Amino acid sequence: MKEFSKRRTDAVKGLRRYRFLFPPKNKYCLVGLKRHPDNWQLVVLTLCRIYNCFHSTKNKCCSRETSEGRKKFYMKFFKYAAKEFRIDPRQLKTEHVEAYFHHKITERLNRGVEPKVIAKRIDNELSHLKFFAWWISKPNCIPKFSKIMKAETFRLENCPMSNFRSSHTDTSALRKKVNDAFKINDYLGVQVMAMAYFGLRPAESVSLEHQESFCSEGGRPFIHVLKGSKGGKPRKILMKTVDQHDAFEQLSSFCTEKGIELFRNPNLSVQEALRLQRKQLVEELGLSKEVFEGSAYSMRHSFASRMMDGYNPNDERSSLEVSEDLGHHRTEVTAVYVGNMERAGEDTIPGLLTALVSNPMHSSTEDRLKMFFRELLVSHTFLGFSLLFWCAYTHNEGRDLEALAARKQAILGKKRNLYTEEVLMEKLSSISTKSTAEQFLIQFNQCCPADWIEKNVMAPFDANLFFK
């Protein structure tokens, strides 16, 4: 079996969760396989072999770890459904899902599991089932998370979901966990400290080498990450805070004193060290896998949030600095960690439109334009696509629009034509005023090259970075 760290090659990257990928109707799902409760294992395994390599929402393949986790849950779920209801997986209905989760919630409450942990588990398992429902062409048979939770003895408001995209671990709690990690063993201690204070990925933390990674240039200390990063690209992490400087000195002194050169047992491979790290974090350090704050990545997300404290969230330079420290080169990716892509709301569209028209030479015009298109794309998708395509067409005179056209076709369909300039005027007038709409179309008819639209609007839209 291939290592988890290697990129998936057994699926086509260009496919997303569109209708053409799945059976058009439920009756066409695995036509040659008889529908019978005793065939549930064969049905689940066959469907997993076809679809389980895909990411449920993004334009890429998922990791092998995600695939295996989903398959394990499907086997557990349909074993229960086949036993209790005598159904084939292709006969899945809403009542089967509700019964399963009622059973699991009751069982977990009896075991003393905290409500917010149960809520997180249910939310994750429901997302797996929603993806499976597309495989059997029954996307509407999965109930909403709120419906499942409100039917139980505890209410949704009593078990709030953590905002994992911008989690911020308390500093004192973070230091305590680092100290506890050192009590378990030296290797786990240096790994956790590196993740907590330098924002390293787990694979990077077990690949650090003391002599090569702890460097100084012009009196400024920095961490030189050479291995374990995505794409294998090395990067430098400058020490920017007092806590980072202290952590750098403490780690360097500790490694010299203990004779630690490699941040893992030299007898272990990277993958073996990662598995051991994960096991120790959960079983010995007491971090729960079921809650986001209990994963190794909470250290990394908390690092990003702390580094953004005091920065202007709309300052692209600040976001770019943190992006580079995290090993990313796009601020859109950093938004996942720190939550700085918050939507302003649909009601801001008229104000943004008026501000763009009244002062088109303002220094923040580009930021306003990004926000306007993002809000429009989320709130009025067809109008947003039409306006973006029109702006790109007038700028490029019809050239280099293949990517935008393909995206439009995939999301809105091949046969549906975009709005003409006259209809755009009418639609924008209904949002604001006719004079404002007219001025916008005059002033911004050549403002947006296709690559600007792709980078600032479409890429974040595809990655679901417009938080609601």
Short mmCIF file of C-alpha atoms in Angstrom, two decimals:
data_model
loop_
_atom_site.label_atom_id
_atom_site.label_comp_id
_atom_site.label_asym_id
_atom_site.label_seq_id
_atom_site.Cartn_x
_atom_site.Cartn_y
_atom_site.Cartn_z
CA MET A 1 0.00 0.00 0.00
CA LYS A 2 1.27 3.48 -0.85
CA GLU A 3 2.20 5.90 1.89
CA PHE A 4 -0.39 8.50 2.86
CA SER A 5 2.01 11.33 2.09
CA LYS A 6 2.13 10.52 -1.61
CA ARG A 7 -0.26 12.26 -3.98
CA ARG A 8 -3.20 10.26 -5.29
CA THR A 9 -2.74 9.02 -8.85
CA ASP A 10 -5.59 6.54 -9.18
CA ALA A 11 -8.34 9.06 -10.02
CA VAL A 12 -8.95 11.87 -12.47
CA LYS A 13 -8.28 15.23 -10.83
CA GLY A 14 -10.53 17.26 -13.09
CA LEU A 15 -13.79 15.72 -11.88
CA ARG A 16 -16.02 17.28 -9.27
CA ARG A 17 -19.29 16.30 -7.70
CA TYR A 18 -21.44 17.01 -10.74
CA ARG A 19 -24.37 15.03 -11.99
CA PHE A 20 -22.57 13.43 -14.92
CA LEU A 21 -20.25 11.64 -12.48
CA PHE A 22 -23.05 9.75 -10.71
CA PRO A 23 -26.02 7.63 -11.84
CA PRO A 24 -28.80 9.81 -13.33
CA LYS A 25 -31.40 7.83 -11.36
CA ASN A 26 -31.32 5.45 -8.44
CA LYS A 27 -32.48 2.52 -10.58
CA TYR A 28 -29.34 2.81 -12.72
CA CYS A 29 -26.96 2.38 -9.76
CA LEU A 30 -25.01 -0.89 -10.19
CA VAL A 31 -27.62 -2.30 -12.56
CA GLY A 32 -26.10 -5.78 -12.79
CA LEU A 33 -26.05 -6.30 -9.02
CA LYS A 34 -29.21 -7.72 -7.44
CA ARG A 35 -30.82 -5.59 -4.73
CA HIS A 36 -30.84 -7.71 -1.59
CA PRO A 37 -29.91 -7.06 2.06
CA ASP A 38 -27.33 -9.85 1.97
CA ASN A 39 -25.43 -7.99 -0.78
CA TRP A 40 -24.82 -4.88 1.32
CA GLN A 41 -21.07 -5.47 1.71
CA LEU A 42 -20.52 -6.05 -2.00
CA VAL A 43 -22.54 -2.94 -2.90
CA VAL A 44 -20.64 -0.69 -0.47
CA LEU A 45 -17.23 -1.99 -1.55
CA THR A 46 -18.08 -1.65 -5.25
CA LEU A 47 -19.31 1.93 -4.85
CA CYS A 48 -16.25 2.81 -2.78
CA ARG A 49 -13.98 1.42 -5.48
CA ILE A 50 -15.66 3.71 -8.04
CA TYR A 51 -16.20 6.96 -6.10
CA ASN A 52 -14.35 6.94 -2.79
CA CYS A 53 -11.12 8.35 -4.22
CA PHE A 54 -12.79 11.74 -4.87
CA HIS A 55 -12.96 14.69 -2.50
CA SER A 56 -16.58 15.30 -1.50
CA THR A 57 -16.59 19.03 -2.34
CA LYS A 58 -13.31 20.18 -3.89
CA ASN A 59 -11.81 19.80 -7.33
CA LYS A 60 -9.26 17.16 -6.36
CA CYS A 61 -8.74 13.65 -5.05
CA CYS A 62 -8.95 13.03 -1.33
CA SER A 63 -6.17 11.46 0.73
CA ARG A 64 -6.00 7.72 1.28
CA GLU A 65 -6.58 8.32 4.97
CA THR A 66 -9.89 10.08 4.19
CA SER A 67 -10.90 7.30 1.79
CA GLU A 68 -10.22 4.62 4.39
CA GLY A 69 -12.05 6.56 7.10
CA ARG A 70 -15.12 6.99 4.90
CA LYS A 71 -15.17 3.33 3.88
CA LYS A 72 -14.85 2.22 7.49
CA PHE A 73 -17.86 4.37 8.45
CA TYR A 74 -19.95 3.13 5.49
CA MET A 75 -19.30 -0.49 6.48
CA LYS A 76 -20.32 0.22 10.07
CA PHE A 77 -23.44 2.19 9.06
CA PHE A 78 -24.79 -0.29 6.50
CA LYS A 79 -24.06 -3.25 8.74
CA TYR A 80 -26.47 -1.65 11.22
CA ALA A 81 -29.00 -0.79 8.47
CA ALA A 82 -28.92 -4.30 6.98
CA LYS A 83 -29.41 -5.88 10.40
CA GLU A 84 -32.18 -3.56 11.64
CA PHE A 85 -34.08 -2.79 8.42
CA ARG A 86 -33.03 -5.53 5.97
CA ILE A 87 -32.19 -3.07 3.18
CA ASP A 88 -29.75 -2.89 0.32
CA PRO A 89 -27.57 0.29 0.55
CA ARG A 90 -29.26 1.56 -2.63
CA GLN A 91 -32.59 1.55 -0.75
CA LEU A 92 -31.39 4.07 1.84
CA LYS A 93 -34.10 6.36 3.28
CA THR A 94 -34.24 9.25 5.72
CA GLU A 95 -35.75 7.15 8.51
CA HIS A 96 -32.80 4.73 8.35
CA VAL A 97 -30.35 7.59 8.88
CA GLU A 98 -32.37 9.08 11.74
CA ALA A 99 -32.66 5.70 13.47
CA TYR A 100 -28.92 5.06 13.23
CA PHE A 101 -27.97 8.43 14.69
CA HIS A 102 -30.56 8.13 17.46
CA HIS A 103 -28.96 4.80 18.35
CA LYS A 104 -25.40 6.21 18.24
CA ILE A 105 -26.24 9.38 20.19
CA THR A 106 -27.93 7.36 22.94
CA GLU A 107 -25.00 4.96 23.08
CA ARG A 108 -22.42 7.78 23.28
CA LEU A 109 -24.37 9.65 25.96
CA ASN A 110 -24.54 6.48 28.05
CA ARG A 111 -20.76 6.17 27.73
CA GLY A 112 -20.37 9.71 29.09
CA VAL A 113 -19.17 11.35 25.88
CA GLU A 114 -19.50 15.14 25.98
CA PRO A 115 -22.33 16.66 23.88
CA LYS A 116 -20.03 18.83 21.78
CA VAL A 117 -17.90 15.78 20.94
CA ILE A 118 -21.04 13.92 19.87
CA ALA A 119 -22.12 16.89 17.77
CA LYS A 120 -18.77 16.98 15.99
CA ARG A 121 -18.90 13.25 15.27
CA ILE A 122 -22.47 13.42 13.96
CA ASP A 123 -21.65 16.37 11.71
CA ASN A 124 -18.67 14.53 10.24
CA GLU A 125 -20.59 11.28 9.71
CA LEU A 126 -23.50 13.11 8.09
CA SER A 127 -21.11 14.67 5.58
CA HIS A 128 -19.91 11.16 4.66
CA LEU A 129 -23.49 10.01 4.13
CA LYS A 130 -24.33 13.07 2.01
CA PHE A 131 -21.53 12.15 -0.35
CA PHE A 132 -22.68 8.50 -0.44
CA ALA A 133 -26.22 9.65 -1.26
CA TRP A 134 -24.88 11.13 -4.52
CA TRP A 135 -23.38 7.75 -5.40
CA ILE A 136 -26.83 6.14 -5.32
CA SER A 137 -28.59 9.18 -6.84
CA LYS A 138 -30.61 9.95 -3.70
CA PRO A 139 -29.09 13.28 -2.57
CA ASN A 140 -32.21 14.40 -0.69
CA CYS A 141 -32.53 11.41 1.62
CA ILE A 142 -30.02 12.64 4.21
CA PRO A 143 -31.56 14.83 6.95
CA LYS A 144 -29.96 18.07 8.10
CA PHE A 145 -27.64 18.16 11.08
CA SER A 146 -30.00 20.47 13.01
CA LYS A 147 -32.91 18.06 12.51
CA ILE A 148 -30.90 15.14 13.88
CA MET A 149 -29.72 17.07 16.93
CA LYS A 150 -33.06 18.68 17.80
CA ALA A 151 -34.73 15.28 17.91
CA GLU A 152 -32.50 14.19 20.80
CA THR A 153 -32.53 14.81 24.54
CA PHE A 154 -29.96 17.60 24.36
CA ARG A 155 -30.33 20.60 22.09
CA LEU A 156 -27.99 21.99 19.47
CA GLU A 157 -27.49 25.23 21.40
CA ASN A 158 -26.06 23.24 24.31
CA CYS A 159 -23.35 21.65 22.16
CA PRO A 160 -21.90 24.43 20.00
CA MET A 161 -19.66 23.45 17.11
CA SER A 162 -16.10 24.72 17.26
CA ASN A 163 -15.04 26.98 14.40
CA PHE A 164 -12.18 24.77 13.27
CA ARG A 165 -11.16 27.17 10.50
CA SER A 166 -9.93 29.76 12.95
CA SER A 167 -9.33 27.91 16.22
CA HIS A 168 -7.19 29.75 18.72
CA THR A 169 -5.81 27.59 21.53
CA ASP A 170 -5.36 29.46 24.80
CA THR A 171 -1.67 30.34 25.35
CA SER A 172 -1.51 28.97 28.90
CA ALA A 173 -3.22 25.74 27.81
CA LEU A 174 -0.79 25.49 24.91
CA ARG A 175 2.23 25.82 27.20
CA LYS A 176 0.81 23.19 29.54
CA LYS A 177 0.40 20.74 26.66
CA VAL A 178 3.98 21.39 25.54
CA ASN A 179 5.26 20.74 29.08
CA ASP A 180 3.17 17.57 29.32
CA ALA A 181 4.58 16.37 26.00
CA PHE A 182 8.15 16.70 27.32
CA LYS A 183 7.17 14.59 30.34
CA ILE A 184 6.12 11.76 28.00
CA ASN A 185 9.38 11.76 26.02
CA ASP A 186 11.86 14.20 24.54
CA TYR A 187 10.97 13.51 20.91
CA LEU A 188 7.27 14.21 21.40
CA GLY A 189 8.13 17.35 23.37
CA VAL A 190 10.28 18.91 20.64
CA GLN A 191 7.72 17.96 17.97
CA VAL A 192 4.78 19.54 19.81
CA MET A 193 6.81 22.65 20.64
CA ALA A 194 7.83 23.06 16.99
CA MET A 195 4.22 22.76 15.83
CA ALA A 196 2.92 25.12 18.51
CA TYR A 197 5.45 27.94 18.11
CA PHE A 198 6.58 27.67 14.49
CA GLY A 199 3.37 26.47 12.79
CA LEU A 200 4.92 23.29 11.37
CA ARG A 201 2.94 20.46 9.85
CA PRO A 202 3.18 17.11 11.70
CA ALA A 203 5.36 15.66 8.91
CA GLU A 204 7.64 18.70 9.11
CA SER A 205 7.94 18.43 12.88
CA VAL A 206 9.27 14.85 12.72
CA SER A 207 11.67 15.73 9.88
CA LEU A 208 13.46 18.68 11.52
CA GLU A 209 17.22 18.40 12.05
CA HIS A 210 18.80 20.54 14.74
CA GLN A 211 22.00 21.57 12.96
CA GLU A 212 20.40 22.19 9.56
CA SER A 213 17.10 23.73 10.67
CA PHE A 214 18.08 26.10 13.50
CA CYS A 215 19.88 28.92 11.70
CA SER A 216 20.72 32.60 12.04
CA GLU A 217 21.31 35.26 9.42
CA GLY A 218 22.47 38.77 10.29
CA GLY A 219 21.70 38.13 13.93
CA ARG A 220 18.10 37.10 13.12
CA PRO A 221 17.25 33.50 14.04
CA PHE A 222 15.02 31.43 11.76
CA ILE A 223 13.83 27.87 11.25
CA HIS A 224 14.86 26.39 7.91
CA VAL A 225 12.28 23.74 6.96
CA LEU A 226 13.86 21.39 4.44
CA LYS A 227 11.75 18.22 4.56
CA GLY A 228 8.13 17.21 5.02
CA SER A 229 6.55 20.25 3.36
CA LYS A 230 3.95 20.01 0.59
CA GLY A 231 5.65 19.84 -2.77
CA GLY A 232 9.02 19.46 -1.04
CA LYS A 233 9.63 23.23 -1.11
CA PRO A 234 11.99 24.47 1.63
CA ARG A 235 11.08 27.65 3.51
CA LYS A 236 12.37 29.96 6.22
CA ILE A 237 10.33 30.88 9.30
CA LEU A 238 11.63 34.07 10.92
CA MET A 239 11.22 34.51 14.67
CA LYS A 240 8.79 37.46 14.93
CA THR A 241 7.47 37.30 18.49
CA VAL A 242 9.02 37.09 21.95
CA ASP A 243 7.47 33.64 22.45
CA GLN A 244 9.04 32.42 19.20
CA HIS A 245 12.48 33.75 20.15
CA ASP A 246 12.22 32.07 23.57
CA ALA A 247 11.04 28.80 22.01
CA PHE A 248 13.89 28.91 19.48
CA GLU A 249 16.51 29.35 22.22
CA GLN A 250 14.95 26.73 24.50
CA LEU A 251 14.67 24.12 21.75
CA SER A 252 18.19 24.76 20.48
CA SER A 253 19.68 24.52 23.99
CA PHE A 254 17.62 21.42 24.82
CA CYS A 255 18.72 19.61 21.64
CA THR A 256 22.38 20.47 22.30
CA GLU A 257 22.12 19.30 25.92
CA LYS A 258 20.31 16.04 25.08
CA GLY A 259 22.28 15.34 21.90
CA ILE A 260 19.15 15.39 19.73
CA GLU A 261 19.94 15.90 16.06
CA LEU A 262 16.80 14.50 14.39
CA PHE A 263 13.37 15.35 15.87
CA ARG A 264 12.32 11.69 15.86
CA ASN A 265 13.79 8.36 16.82
CA PRO A 266 16.47 7.68 14.16
CA ASN A 267 15.27 4.08 13.92
CA LEU A 268 11.81 5.20 12.71
CA SER A 269 10.78 6.31 9.23
CA VAL A 270 8.75 9.50 8.78
CA GLN A 271 5.50 7.54 8.44
CA GLU A 272 6.24 5.41 11.50
CA ALA A 273 7.10 8.53 13.50
CA LEU A 274 3.85 10.21 12.40
CA ARG A 275 1.78 7.21 13.47
CA LEU A 276 3.57 7.15 16.83
CA GLN A 277 3.07 10.91 17.24
CA ARG A 278 -0.66 10.60 16.52
CA LYS A 279 -1.01 7.73 18.99
CA GLN A 280 0.89 9.56 21.75
CA LEU A 281 -1.08 12.78 21.25
CA VAL A 282 -4.35 10.90 21.72
CA GLU A 283 -3.56 8.17 24.22
CA GLU A 284 -0.83 9.74 26.37
CA LEU A 285 -1.18 13.51 25.99
CA GLY A 286 -4.97 13.24 26.20
CA LEU A 287 -5.94 15.07 23.02
CA SER A 288 -9.19 13.71 21.62
CA LYS A 289 -9.28 12.84 17.92
CA GLU A 290 -13.01 13.54 17.90
CA VAL A 291 -12.65 17.28 18.54
CA PHE A 292 -10.61 19.51 16.28
CA GLU A 293 -8.76 21.10 19.16
CA GLY A 294 -7.36 17.68 19.89
CA SER A 295 -5.52 17.17 16.61
CA ALA A 296 -1.93 18.08 15.88
CA TYR A 297 -3.16 20.61 13.34
CA SER A 298 -4.79 22.67 16.12
CA MET A 299 -1.25 23.76 17.01
CA ARG A 300 -0.73 24.97 13.46
CA HIS A 301 -4.10 26.74 13.20
CA SER A 302 -3.60 28.39 16.56
CA PHE A 303 -0.15 29.57 15.44
CA ALA A 304 -1.73 31.25 12.39
CA SER A 305 -4.39 32.93 14.52
CA ARG A 306 -1.85 34.21 17.06
CA MET A 307 0.40 35.55 14.31
CA MET A 308 -2.55 37.44 12.80
CA ASP A 309 -3.37 39.09 16.14
CA GLY A 310 -2.62 42.79 15.81
CA TYR A 311 -2.51 42.63 12.02
CA ASN A 312 -5.08 44.26 9.78
CA PRO A 313 -7.04 41.26 8.41
CA ASN A 314 -7.47 43.07 5.08
CA ASP A 315 -3.74 43.80 4.77
CA GLU A 316 -2.53 41.44 2.07
CA ARG A 317 1.10 41.82 3.14
CA SER A 318 0.30 40.61 6.66
CA SER A 319 -1.62 37.63 5.33
CA LEU A 320 1.16 36.84 2.86
CA GLU A 321 3.79 36.80 5.63
CA VAL A 322 1.75 34.32 7.66
CA SER A 323 1.03 32.31 4.48
CA GLU A 324 4.75 31.94 3.81
CA ASP A 325 5.43 30.93 7.43
CA LEU A 326 2.76 28.24 7.06
CA GLY A 327 4.29 27.02 3.81
CA HIS A 328 1.63 28.46 1.48
CA HIS A 329 2.06 31.10 -1.18
CA ARG A 330 -1.56 32.20 -1.52
CA THR A 331 -3.39 34.26 1.10
CA GLU A 332 -6.60 32.46 0.11
CA VAL A 333 -5.22 29.31 1.76
CA THR A 334 -4.28 31.19 4.93
CA ALA A 335 -7.90 32.31 5.11
CA VAL A 336 -8.81 28.73 6.01
CA TYR A 337 -6.64 29.02 9.12
CA VAL A 338 -7.45 32.52 10.33
CA GLY A 339 -10.92 33.11 8.93
CA ASN A 340 -10.16 36.44 7.24
CA MET A 341 -12.44 35.76 4.28
CA GLU A 342 -15.63 36.38 6.25
CA ARG A 343 -18.51 37.45 4.05
CA ALA A 344 -19.83 40.95 4.60
CA GLY A 345 -23.38 39.89 3.74
CA GLU A 346 -25.80 40.24 0.84
CA ASP A 347 -27.10 43.58 2.14
CA THR A 348 -23.69 45.18 1.52
CA ILE A 349 -23.93 44.76 -2.28
CA PRO A 350 -25.77 48.07 -2.96
CA GLY A 351 -23.33 50.00 -0.77
CA LEU A 352 -20.30 48.40 -2.43
CA LEU A 353 -21.72 49.16 -5.87
CA THR A 354 -22.33 52.81 -4.96
CA ALA A 355 -18.86 53.19 -3.42
CA LEU A 356 -17.21 51.74 -6.54
CA VAL A 357 -19.06 54.14 -8.82
CA SER A 358 -18.71 57.27 -6.67
CA ASN A 359 -14.95 56.97 -6.17
CA PRO A 360 -13.39 54.55 -8.69
CA MET A 361 -9.85 55.87 -8.06
CA HIS A 362 -9.92 55.15 -4.31
CA SER A 363 -6.98 53.15 -2.92
CA SER A 364 -9.31 50.38 -1.70
CA THR A 365 -11.19 50.03 -5.01
CA GLU A 366 -9.65 46.65 -5.80
CA ASP A 367 -10.60 45.27 -2.38
CA ARG A 368 -14.13 46.62 -2.77
CA LEU A 369 -14.36 45.06 -6.22
CA LYS A 370 -13.24 41.67 -4.87
CA MET A 371 -15.82 41.85 -2.09
CA PHE A 372 -18.56 42.96 -4.47
CA PHE A 373 -17.96 40.07 -6.88
CA ARG A 374 -17.67 37.56 -4.02
CA GLU A 375 -20.94 38.66 -2.44
CA LEU A 376 -22.68 38.71 -5.81
CA LEU A 377 -21.39 35.25 -6.72
CA VAL A 378 -22.64 33.72 -3.47
CA SER A 379 -25.96 35.59 -3.26
CA HIS A 380 -26.84 35.85 -6.98
CA THR A 381 -24.74 33.15 -8.64
CA PHE A 382 -26.08 33.50 -12.19
CA LEU A 383 -25.84 37.29 -12.15
CA GLY A 384 -22.35 37.06 -10.66
CA PHE A 385 -21.14 34.67 -13.36
CA SER A 386 -22.68 36.79 -16.10
CA LEU A 387 -21.06 39.98 -14.83
CA LEU A 388 -17.65 38.33 -14.36
CA PHE A 389 -17.76 36.84 -17.85
CA TRP A 390 -18.80 40.20 -19.34
CA CYS A 391 -15.97 42.04 -17.53
CA ALA A 392 -13.41 39.45 -18.66
CA TYR A 393 -14.73 39.46 -22.23
CA THR A 394 -14.51 43.25 -22.58
CA HIS A 395 -10.98 43.23 -21.15
CA ASN A 396 -9.63 40.29 -23.15
CA GLU A 397 -11.82 40.75 -26.24
CA GLY A 398 -12.93 37.14 -25.99
CA ARG A 399 -9.46 35.64 -25.61
CA ASP A 400 -8.27 33.30 -22.82
CA LEU A 401 -11.76 32.65 -21.48
CA GLU A 402 -11.76 28.86 -21.85
CA ALA A 403 -11.29 28.23 -18.12
CA LEU A 404 -14.08 30.61 -17.14
CA ALA A 405 -16.38 29.15 -19.79
CA ALA A 406 -15.67 25.60 -18.61
CA ARG A 407 -16.41 26.60 -15.03
CA LYS A 408 -19.68 28.23 -16.06
CA GLN A 409 -20.70 25.11 -18.01
CA ALA A 410 -19.89 22.80 -15.10
CA ILE A 411 -21.81 24.81 -12.51
CA LEU A 412 -24.68 26.31 -14.49
CA GLY A 413 -25.04 23.88 -17.39
CA LYS A 414 -24.18 23.96 -21.07
CA LYS A 415 -27.51 25.15 -22.45
CA ARG A 416 -28.10 28.13 -20.18
CA ASN A 417 -26.88 31.38 -21.74
CA LEU A 418 -25.47 34.16 -19.59
CA TYR A 419 -27.17 37.55 -19.32
CA THR A 420 -26.64 40.07 -22.10
CA GLU A 421 -25.44 43.60 -21.34
CA GLU A 422 -29.04 44.90 -21.40
CA VAL A 423 -30.20 42.28 -18.91
CA LEU A 424 -27.16 42.95 -16.73
CA MET A 425 -28.19 46.61 -16.63
CA GLU A 426 -31.71 45.61 -15.60
CA LYS A 427 -30.56 43.20 -12.88
CA LEU A 428 -28.02 45.60 -11.40
CA SER A 429 -30.64 48.37 -11.46
CA SER A 430 -32.93 46.19 -9.35
CA ILE A 431 -30.16 45.88 -6.76
CA SER A 432 -29.22 49.56 -6.74
CA THR A 433 -30.36 52.31 -9.14
CA LYS A 434 -30.31 52.56 -12.91
CA SER A 435 -27.76 55.39 -12.94
CA THR A 436 -25.44 53.48 -10.57
CA ALA A 437 -25.68 50.33 -12.70
CA GLU A 438 -25.01 52.31 -15.86
CA GLN A 439 -21.97 54.03 -14.34
CA PHE A 440 -20.57 50.72 -13.10
CA LEU A 441 -20.82 49.11 -16.55
CA ILE A 442 -19.13 52.13 -18.12
CA GLN A 443 -16.30 52.44 -15.58
CA PHE A 444 -15.50 48.76 -15.07
CA ASN A 445 -16.11 47.30 -18.53
CA GLN A 446 -12.38 46.61 -19.00
CA CYS A 447 -11.25 46.30 -15.39
CA CYS A 448 -10.94 42.55 -14.90
CA PRO A 449 -8.51 40.31 -16.78
CA ALA A 450 -9.33 36.61 -16.66
CA ASP A 451 -6.34 35.74 -14.46
CA TRP A 452 -7.38 38.38 -11.87
CA ILE A 453 -10.88 36.88 -11.76
CA GLU A 454 -9.48 33.37 -11.38
CA LYS A 455 -7.12 34.30 -8.53
CA ASN A 456 -9.32 36.66 -6.52
CA VAL A 457 -12.85 35.38 -7.08
CA MET A 458 -13.15 31.94 -8.67
CA ALA A 459 -10.39 30.11 -6.77
CA PRO A 460 -11.76 31.14 -3.33
CA PHE A 461 -15.31 30.36 -4.53
CA ASP A 462 -14.27 26.84 -5.59
CA ALA A 463 -12.46 26.24 -2.32
CA ASN A 464 -15.51 27.29 -0.26
CA LEU A 465 -13.60 30.13 1.40
CA PHE A 466 -16.60 32.49 1.42
CA PHE A 467 -17.71 31.61 4.92
CA LYS A 468 -21.36 31.97 5.86
#
